[in-house]
Coordinates of C-alpha atoms in Angstrom, one line a residue:
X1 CA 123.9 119.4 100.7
X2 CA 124.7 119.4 104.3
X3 CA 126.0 123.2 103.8
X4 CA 123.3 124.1 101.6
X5 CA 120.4 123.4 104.0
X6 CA 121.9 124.9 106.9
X7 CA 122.0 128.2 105.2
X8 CA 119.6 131.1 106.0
X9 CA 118.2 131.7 102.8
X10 CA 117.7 128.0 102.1
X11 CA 113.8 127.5 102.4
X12 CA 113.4 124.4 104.4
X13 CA 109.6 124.8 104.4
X14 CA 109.2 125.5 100.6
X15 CA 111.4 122.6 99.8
X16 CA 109.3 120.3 101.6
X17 CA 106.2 121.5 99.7
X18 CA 107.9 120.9 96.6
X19 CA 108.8 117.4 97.8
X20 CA 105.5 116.4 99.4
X21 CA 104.3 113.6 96.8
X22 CA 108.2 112.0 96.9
X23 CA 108.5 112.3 101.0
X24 CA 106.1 109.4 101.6
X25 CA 104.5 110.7 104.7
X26 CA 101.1 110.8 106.1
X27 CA 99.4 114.7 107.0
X28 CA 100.4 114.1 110.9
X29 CA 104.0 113.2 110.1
X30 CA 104.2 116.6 107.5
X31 CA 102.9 118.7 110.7
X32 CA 105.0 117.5 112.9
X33 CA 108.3 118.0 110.5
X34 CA 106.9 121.6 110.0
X35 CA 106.5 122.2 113.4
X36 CA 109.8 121.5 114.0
X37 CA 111.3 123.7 111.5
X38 CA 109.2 126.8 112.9
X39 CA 110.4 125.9 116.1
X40 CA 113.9 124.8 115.3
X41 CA 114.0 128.3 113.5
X42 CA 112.4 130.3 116.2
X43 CA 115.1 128.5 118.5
X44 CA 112.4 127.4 120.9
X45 CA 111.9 123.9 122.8
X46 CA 111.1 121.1 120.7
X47 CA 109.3 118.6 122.4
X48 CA 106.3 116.7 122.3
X49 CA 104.4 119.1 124.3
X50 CA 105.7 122.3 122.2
X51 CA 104.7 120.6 118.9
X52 CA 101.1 119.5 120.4
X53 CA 101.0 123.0 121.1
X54 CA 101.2 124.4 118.1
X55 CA 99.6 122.1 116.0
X56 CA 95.9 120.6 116.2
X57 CA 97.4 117.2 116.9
X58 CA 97.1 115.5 120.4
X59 CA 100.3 114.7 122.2
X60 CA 99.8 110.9 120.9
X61 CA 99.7 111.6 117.6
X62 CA 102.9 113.6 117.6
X63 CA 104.2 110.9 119.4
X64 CA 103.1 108.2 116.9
X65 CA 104.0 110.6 114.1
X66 CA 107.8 111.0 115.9
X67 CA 108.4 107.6 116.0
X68 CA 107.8 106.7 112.7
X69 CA 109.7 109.8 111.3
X70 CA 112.5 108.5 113.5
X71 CA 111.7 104.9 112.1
X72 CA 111.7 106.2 108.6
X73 CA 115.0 107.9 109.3
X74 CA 113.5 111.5 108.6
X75 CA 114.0 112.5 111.9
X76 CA 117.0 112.6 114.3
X77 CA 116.9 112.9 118.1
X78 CA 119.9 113.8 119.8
X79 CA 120.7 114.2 123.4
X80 CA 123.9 116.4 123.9
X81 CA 124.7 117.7 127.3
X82 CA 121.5 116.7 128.6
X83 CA 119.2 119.0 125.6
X84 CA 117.2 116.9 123.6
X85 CA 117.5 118.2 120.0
X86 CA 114.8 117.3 116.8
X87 CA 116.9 117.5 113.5
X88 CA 115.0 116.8 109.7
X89 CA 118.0 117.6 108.0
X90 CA 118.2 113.7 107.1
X91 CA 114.9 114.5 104.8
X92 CA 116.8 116.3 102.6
X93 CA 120.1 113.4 102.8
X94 CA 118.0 110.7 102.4
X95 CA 116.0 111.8 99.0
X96 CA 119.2 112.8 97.4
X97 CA 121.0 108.7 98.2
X98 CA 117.3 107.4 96.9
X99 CA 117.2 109.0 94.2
X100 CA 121.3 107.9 94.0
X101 CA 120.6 104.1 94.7
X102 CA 117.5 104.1 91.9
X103 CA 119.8 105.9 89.2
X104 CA 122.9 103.1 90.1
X105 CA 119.7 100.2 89.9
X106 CA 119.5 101.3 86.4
X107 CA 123.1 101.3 85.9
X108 CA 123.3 98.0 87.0
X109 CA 120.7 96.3 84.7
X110 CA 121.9 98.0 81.6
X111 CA 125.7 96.9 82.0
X112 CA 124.3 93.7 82.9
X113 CA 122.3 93.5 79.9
X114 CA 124.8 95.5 77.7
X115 CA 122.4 98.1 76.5
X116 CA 119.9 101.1 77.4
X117 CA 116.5 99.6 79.3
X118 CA 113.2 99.9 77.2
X119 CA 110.4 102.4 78.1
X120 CA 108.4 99.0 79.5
X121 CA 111.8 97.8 81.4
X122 CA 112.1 100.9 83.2
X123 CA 108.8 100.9 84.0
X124 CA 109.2 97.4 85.2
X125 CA 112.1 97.9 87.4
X126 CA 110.2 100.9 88.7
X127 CA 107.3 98.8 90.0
X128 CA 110.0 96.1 91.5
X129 CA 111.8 99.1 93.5
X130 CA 108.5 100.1 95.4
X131 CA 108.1 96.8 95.8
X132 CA 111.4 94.5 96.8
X133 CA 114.4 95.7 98.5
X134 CA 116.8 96.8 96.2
X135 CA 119.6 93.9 97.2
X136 CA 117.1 91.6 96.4
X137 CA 116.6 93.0 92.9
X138 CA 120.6 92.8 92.1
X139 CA 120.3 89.5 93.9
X140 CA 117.5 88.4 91.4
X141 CA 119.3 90.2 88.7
X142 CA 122.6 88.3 89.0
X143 CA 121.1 84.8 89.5
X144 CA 119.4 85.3 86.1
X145 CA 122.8 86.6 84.5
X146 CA 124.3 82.9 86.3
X147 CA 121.9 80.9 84.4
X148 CA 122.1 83.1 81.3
X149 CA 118.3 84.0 81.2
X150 CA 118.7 88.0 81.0
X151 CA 115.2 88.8 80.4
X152 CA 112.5 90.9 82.9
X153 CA 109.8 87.7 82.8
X154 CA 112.4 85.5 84.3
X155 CA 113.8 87.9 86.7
X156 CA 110.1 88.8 88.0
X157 CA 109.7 85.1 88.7
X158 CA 112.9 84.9 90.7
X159 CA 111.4 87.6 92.8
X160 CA 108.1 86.3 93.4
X161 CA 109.7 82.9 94.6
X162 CA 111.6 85.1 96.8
X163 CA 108.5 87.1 98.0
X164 CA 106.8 83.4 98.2
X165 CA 109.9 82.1 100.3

């Protein structure tokens, strides 16, 4: 993937469009990351300043927006030979080991269970995703399989004991 986005004809900006909805970002955070694609592409300065600049957001919010692209590890900032650079190439990493950690989740719970998921299992295990860790989940999943309760009601109350603890 690495390769892929650091080709020409690879459309940063398009894919990020496409992506909005599964990004998880608010609208400051989306202008910054385009800002610094135009700029990254335009090889010009990329700073706080330069993105202000160009964008109708006040040199806080970029800041605030930064930090918690940086937080959400969308963003890298590197300092090399005394140039601060602004990367987003982790945007397009981190959806593709997601989506990678959600498909082995599934994995997981059907060899554990020793068959496919139902429709309302899935849908189950989707809601525990956005909401628990996904250690936690295996965690919850394997002390189930130890006292030989494999079913979703009883896993769901060994994460809300966790979430209560």
């Amino acid at each position: 993937m690495t390769d892929l986005i650091n080709k020409i004809y690879f459309d940063k900006i398009r894919w990020i469009l496409a992506h909005l909805k599964e990004l998880d970002v608010s609208s400051d955070e989306i202008v910054v990351i385009l800002a610094i694609v135009v700029l990254n592409e335009e090889k010009l300065e990329v700073n706080i300043e330069s993105i202000a600049n160009l964008t109708p957001l006040t040199s806080k919010q970029v800041d605030d927006a930064i930090t918690l692209l940086a937080a959400k590890r969308y963003l890298e900032i590197k300092v090399c030979a005394g140039e601060v650079s602004f990367s987003i190439d982790q945007i397009f990493e981190l959806k593709k080991q997601v989506n990678n950690d959600v498909v082995d989740l599934f994995k997981i719970f059907e060899e554990e269970f020793s068959r496919l998921l139902t429709q309302n299992e899935l849908v189950r295990l989707n809601e525990w995703i956005s909401e628990y860790d996904r250690d936690v989940i295996i965690e919850s999943l394997r002390n189930a399989s130890i006292m030989q309760k494999l079913n979703f009601n009883y896993i769901n109350r060994i994460l809300e004991n966790s979430k209560n603890e």
